[in-house]
CSV table of C-alpha atoms in Angstrom, one decimal:
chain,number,residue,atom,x,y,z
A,1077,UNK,CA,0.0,0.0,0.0
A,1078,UNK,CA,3.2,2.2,1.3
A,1079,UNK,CA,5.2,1.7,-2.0
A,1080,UNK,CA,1.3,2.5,-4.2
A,1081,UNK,CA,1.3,5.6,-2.8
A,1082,UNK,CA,4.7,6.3,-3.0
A,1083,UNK,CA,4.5,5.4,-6.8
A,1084,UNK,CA,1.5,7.8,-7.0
A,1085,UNK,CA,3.1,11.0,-5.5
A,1086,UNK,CA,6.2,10.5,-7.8
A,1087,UNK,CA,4.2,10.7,-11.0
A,1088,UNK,CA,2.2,13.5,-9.1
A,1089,UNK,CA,5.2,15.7,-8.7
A,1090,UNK,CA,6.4,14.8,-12.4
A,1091,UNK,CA,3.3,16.0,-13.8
A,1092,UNK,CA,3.5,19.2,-11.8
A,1093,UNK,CA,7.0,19.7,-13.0
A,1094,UNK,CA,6.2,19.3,-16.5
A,1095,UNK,CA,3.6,21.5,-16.3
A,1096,UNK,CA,5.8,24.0,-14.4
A,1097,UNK,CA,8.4,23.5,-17.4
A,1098,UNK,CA,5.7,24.4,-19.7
A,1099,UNK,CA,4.5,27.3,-18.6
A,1100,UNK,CA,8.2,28.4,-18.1
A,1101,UNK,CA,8.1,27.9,-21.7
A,1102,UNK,CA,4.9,30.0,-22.6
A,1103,UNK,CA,6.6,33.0,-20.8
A,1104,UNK,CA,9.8,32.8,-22.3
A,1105,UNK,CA,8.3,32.9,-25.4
A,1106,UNK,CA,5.8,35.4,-25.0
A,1107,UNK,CA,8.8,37.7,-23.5
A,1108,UNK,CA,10.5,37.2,-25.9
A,1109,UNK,CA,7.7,38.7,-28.2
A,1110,UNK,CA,6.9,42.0,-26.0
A,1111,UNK,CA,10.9,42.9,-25.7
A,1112,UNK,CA,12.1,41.6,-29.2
A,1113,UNK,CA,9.6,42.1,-31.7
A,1114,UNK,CA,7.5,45.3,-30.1
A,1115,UNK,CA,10.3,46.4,-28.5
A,1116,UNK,CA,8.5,46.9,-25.0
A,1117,UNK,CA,10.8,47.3,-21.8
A,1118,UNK,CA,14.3,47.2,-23.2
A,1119,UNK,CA,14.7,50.7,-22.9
A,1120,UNK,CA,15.9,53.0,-20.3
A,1121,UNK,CA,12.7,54.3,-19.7
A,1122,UNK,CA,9.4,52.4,-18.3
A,1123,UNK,CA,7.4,51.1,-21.0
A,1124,UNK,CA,3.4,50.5,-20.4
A,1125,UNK,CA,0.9,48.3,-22.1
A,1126,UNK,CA,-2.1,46.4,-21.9
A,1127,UNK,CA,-2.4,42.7,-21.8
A,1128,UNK,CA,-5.8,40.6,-22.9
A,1129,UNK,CA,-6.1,38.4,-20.4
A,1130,UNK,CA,-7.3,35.9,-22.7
A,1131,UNK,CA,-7.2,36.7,-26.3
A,1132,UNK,CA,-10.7,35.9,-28.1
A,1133,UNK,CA,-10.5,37.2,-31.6
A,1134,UNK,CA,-14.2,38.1,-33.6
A,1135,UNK,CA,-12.1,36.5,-36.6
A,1136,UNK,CA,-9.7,34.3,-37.1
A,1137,UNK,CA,-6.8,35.1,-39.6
A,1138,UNK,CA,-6.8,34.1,-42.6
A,1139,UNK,CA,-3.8,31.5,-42.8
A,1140,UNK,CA,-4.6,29.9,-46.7
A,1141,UNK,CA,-1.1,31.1,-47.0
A,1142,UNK,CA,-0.6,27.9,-45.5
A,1143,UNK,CA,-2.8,25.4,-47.2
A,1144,UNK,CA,-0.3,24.3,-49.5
A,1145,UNK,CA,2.7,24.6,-47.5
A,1146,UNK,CA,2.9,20.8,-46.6
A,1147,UNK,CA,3.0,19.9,-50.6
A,1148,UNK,CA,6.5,18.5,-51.9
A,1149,UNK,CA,6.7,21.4,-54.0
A,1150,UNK,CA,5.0,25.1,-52.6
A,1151,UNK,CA,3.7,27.0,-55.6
A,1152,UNK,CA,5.6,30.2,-56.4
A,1153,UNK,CA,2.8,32.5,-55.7
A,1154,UNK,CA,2.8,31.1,-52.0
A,1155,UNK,CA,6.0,31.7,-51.4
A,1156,UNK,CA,6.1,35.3,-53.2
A,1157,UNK,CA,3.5,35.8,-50.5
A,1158,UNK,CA,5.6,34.3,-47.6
A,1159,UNK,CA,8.3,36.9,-48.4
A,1160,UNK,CA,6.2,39.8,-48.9
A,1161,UNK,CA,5.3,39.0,-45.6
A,1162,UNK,CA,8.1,38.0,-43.2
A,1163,UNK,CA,9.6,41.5,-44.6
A,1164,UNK,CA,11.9,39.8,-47.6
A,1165,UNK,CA,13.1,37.0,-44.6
A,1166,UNK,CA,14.7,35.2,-47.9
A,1167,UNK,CA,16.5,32.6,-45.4
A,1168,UNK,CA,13.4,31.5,-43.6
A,1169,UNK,CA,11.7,31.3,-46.9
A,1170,UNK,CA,14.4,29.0,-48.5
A,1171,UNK,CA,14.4,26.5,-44.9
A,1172,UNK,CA,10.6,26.0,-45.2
A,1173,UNK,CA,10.7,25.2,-48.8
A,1174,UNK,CA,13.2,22.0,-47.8
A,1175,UNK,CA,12.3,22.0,-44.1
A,1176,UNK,CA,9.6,19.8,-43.5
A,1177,UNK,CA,9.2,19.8,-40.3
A,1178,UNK,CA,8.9,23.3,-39.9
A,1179,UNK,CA,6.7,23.2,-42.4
A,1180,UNK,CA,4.4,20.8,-40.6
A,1181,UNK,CA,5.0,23.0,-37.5
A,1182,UNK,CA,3.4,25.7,-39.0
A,1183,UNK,CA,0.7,24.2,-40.7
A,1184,UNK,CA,-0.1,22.1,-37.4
A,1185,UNK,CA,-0.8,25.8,-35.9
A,1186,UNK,CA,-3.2,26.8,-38.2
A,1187,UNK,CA,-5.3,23.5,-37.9
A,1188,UNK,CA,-5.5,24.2,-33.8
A,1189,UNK,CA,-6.3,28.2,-33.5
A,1190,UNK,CA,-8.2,27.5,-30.5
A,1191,UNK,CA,-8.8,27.5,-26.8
A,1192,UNK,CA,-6.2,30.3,-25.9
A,1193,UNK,CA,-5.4,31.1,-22.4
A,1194,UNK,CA,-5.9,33.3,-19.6
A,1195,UNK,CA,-2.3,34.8,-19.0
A,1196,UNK,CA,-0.6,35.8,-15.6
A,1197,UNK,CA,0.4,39.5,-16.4
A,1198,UNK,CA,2.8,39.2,-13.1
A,1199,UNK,CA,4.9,37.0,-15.0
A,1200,UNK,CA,5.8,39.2,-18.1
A,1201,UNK,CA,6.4,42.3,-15.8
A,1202,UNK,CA,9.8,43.6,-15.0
A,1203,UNK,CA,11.3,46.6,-13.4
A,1204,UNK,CA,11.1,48.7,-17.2
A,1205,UNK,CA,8.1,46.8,-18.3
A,1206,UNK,CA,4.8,48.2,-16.7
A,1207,UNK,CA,1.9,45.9,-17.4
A,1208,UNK,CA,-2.0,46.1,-16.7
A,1209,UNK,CA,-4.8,44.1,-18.0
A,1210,UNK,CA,-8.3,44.4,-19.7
A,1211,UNK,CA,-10.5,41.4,-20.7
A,1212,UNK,CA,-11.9,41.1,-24.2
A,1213,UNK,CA,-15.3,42.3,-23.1
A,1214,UNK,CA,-13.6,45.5,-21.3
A,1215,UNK,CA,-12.1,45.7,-24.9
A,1216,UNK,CA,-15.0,45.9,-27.0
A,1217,UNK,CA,-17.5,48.2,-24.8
A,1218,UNK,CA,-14.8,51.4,-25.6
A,1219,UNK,CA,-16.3,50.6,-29.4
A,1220,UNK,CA,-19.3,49.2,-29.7
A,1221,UNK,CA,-20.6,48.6,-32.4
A,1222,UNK,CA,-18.6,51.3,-33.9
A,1223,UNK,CA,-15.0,51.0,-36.1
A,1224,UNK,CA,-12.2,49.7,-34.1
A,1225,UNK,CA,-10.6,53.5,-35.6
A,1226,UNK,CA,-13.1,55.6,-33.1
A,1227,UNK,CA,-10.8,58.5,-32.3
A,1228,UNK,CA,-13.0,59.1,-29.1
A,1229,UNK,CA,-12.8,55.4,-27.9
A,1230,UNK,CA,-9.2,55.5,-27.9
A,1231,UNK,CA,-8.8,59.1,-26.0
A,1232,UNK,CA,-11.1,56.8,-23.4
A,1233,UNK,CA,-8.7,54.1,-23.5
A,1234,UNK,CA,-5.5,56.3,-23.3
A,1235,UNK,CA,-7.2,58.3,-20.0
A,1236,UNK,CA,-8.3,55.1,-18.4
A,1237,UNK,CA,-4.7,53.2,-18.7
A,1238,UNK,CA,-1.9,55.6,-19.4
A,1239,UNK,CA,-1.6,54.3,-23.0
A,1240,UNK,CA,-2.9,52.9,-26.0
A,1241,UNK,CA,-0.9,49.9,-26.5
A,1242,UNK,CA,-3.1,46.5,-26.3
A,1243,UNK,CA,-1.4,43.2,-26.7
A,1244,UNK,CA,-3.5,40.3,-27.6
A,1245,UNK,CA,-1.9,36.7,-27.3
A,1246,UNK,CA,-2.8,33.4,-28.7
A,1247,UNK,CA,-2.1,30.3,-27.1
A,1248,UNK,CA,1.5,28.2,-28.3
A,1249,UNK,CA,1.9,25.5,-30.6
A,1250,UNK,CA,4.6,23.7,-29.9
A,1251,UNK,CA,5.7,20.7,-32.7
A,1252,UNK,CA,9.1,19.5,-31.8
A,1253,UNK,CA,11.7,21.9,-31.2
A,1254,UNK,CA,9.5,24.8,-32.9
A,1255,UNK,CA,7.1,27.2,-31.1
A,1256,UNK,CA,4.6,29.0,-32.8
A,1257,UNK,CA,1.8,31.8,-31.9
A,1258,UNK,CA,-0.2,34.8,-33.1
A,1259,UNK,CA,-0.5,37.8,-31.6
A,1260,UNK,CA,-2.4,41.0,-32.1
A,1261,UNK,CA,-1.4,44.2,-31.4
A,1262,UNK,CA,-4.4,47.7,-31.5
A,1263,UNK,CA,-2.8,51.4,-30.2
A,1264,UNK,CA,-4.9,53.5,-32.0
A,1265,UNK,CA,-6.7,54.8,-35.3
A,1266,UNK,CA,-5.2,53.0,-38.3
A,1267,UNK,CA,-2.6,51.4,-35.9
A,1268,UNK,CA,-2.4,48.0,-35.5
A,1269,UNK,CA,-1.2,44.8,-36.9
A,1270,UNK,CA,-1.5,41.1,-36.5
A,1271,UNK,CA,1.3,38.3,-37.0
A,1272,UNK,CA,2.2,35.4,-36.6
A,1273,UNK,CA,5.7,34.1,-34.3
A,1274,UNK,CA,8.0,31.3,-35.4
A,1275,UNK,CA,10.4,30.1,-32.9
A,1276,UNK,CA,13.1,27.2,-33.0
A,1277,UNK,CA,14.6,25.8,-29.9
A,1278,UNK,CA,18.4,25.7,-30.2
A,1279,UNK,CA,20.8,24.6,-27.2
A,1280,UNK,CA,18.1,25.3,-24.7
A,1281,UNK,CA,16.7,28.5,-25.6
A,1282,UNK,CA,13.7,30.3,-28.0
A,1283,UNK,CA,15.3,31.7,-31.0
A,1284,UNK,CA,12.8,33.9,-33.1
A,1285,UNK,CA,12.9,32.7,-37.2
A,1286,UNK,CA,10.5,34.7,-38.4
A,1287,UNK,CA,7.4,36.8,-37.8
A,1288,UNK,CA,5.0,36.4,-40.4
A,1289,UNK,CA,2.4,39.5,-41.0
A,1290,UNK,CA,-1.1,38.7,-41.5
A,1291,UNK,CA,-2.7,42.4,-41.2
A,1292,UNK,CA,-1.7,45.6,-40.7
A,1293,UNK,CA,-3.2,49.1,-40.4
């Protein structure tokens, strides 16, 4: 009975660790998102934004840009598109036209854009990074009904939080060693963009590939 129950806490602490590993994961890689690709908190000053606390999009991005992207051979107009779109990345472009399993990484994303989580804003904060939180529906009643680009919404949101930057994650997909998400980012009248996130693990660590755009404005 003794050694049962011995056997049972083991695995008990195991799956807490690997959860713990995982979410140790999540935050590296959505750091790693705020501080290298927006450029939040590396700064002398104190940056501010505003974190979803789960991300719940009205519509899901358009990722045919990836239908054919598991075929042996990726049609030319696709991977025109590709580089338009990770800024002429010509080096990621060539690895997923031989890589295939970044390929399927990537495509494996699209097929599960779904079921995103609640984040802990405590754990992306650091002494230049000044974080608060609004939840989708917070979000939306600034608007309404009304365009996204209400100038009047926006003075509301800049006077309620200090600023006008709102970050919007996805959950990860993780395939092998690579990491993938989307993110959204709004601050303002015709000022926004959403992408996606490619990441490789290499010796350890999250190495960005390539950020993919989707929309911008």
């Amino acid at each position: 009975m003794y050694s049962i129950k011995k056997v049972f806490l083991v695995l008990l602490f195991l799956t807490n660790l690997s959860f713990s590993q995982s979410d140790q994961d999540n935050y590296e890689i959505y750091s790693k998102v705020i501080s290298e690709q927006l450029k939040f908190g590396i700064n002398a000053k104190i940056d501010s934004l505003i974190l979803m606390e789960k991300y719940s999009p009205k519509i899901q991005p358009d990722f045919d840009v990836f239908v054919n992207l598991t075929a042996d051979s990726i049609p030319n107009a696709d991977l025109w598109y590709l580089s338009i779109q990770t800024y002429n990345n010509h080096e990621f472009v060539k690895r997923v036209m031989h890589d295939t399993e970044l390929k399927k990484a990537m495509k494996d994303f699209t097929t599960d854009f779904q079921n995103h989580p609640t984040l802990n804003d405590e754990l992306l904060k650091t002494d230049k990074l000044n974080i608060q939180t609004i939840t989708s529906r917070q979000y939306d009643s600034y608007f309404g009904k009304k365009p996204k680009r209400n100038e009047k919404a926006w003075k509301n949101v800049q006077k309620k939080y200090g600023t006008k930057q709102i970050i919007g994650f996805s959950k990860i997909n993780y395939y092998k060693n690579f990491a993938t998400l989307y993110y959204e980012r709004h601050c303002g009248q015709l000022c926004g963009s959403g992408n996606m996130v490619v990441f490789e693990k290499i010796k350890g660590k999250w190495i960005i590939l390539s950020e993919i755009n989707f929309w911008m404005s």
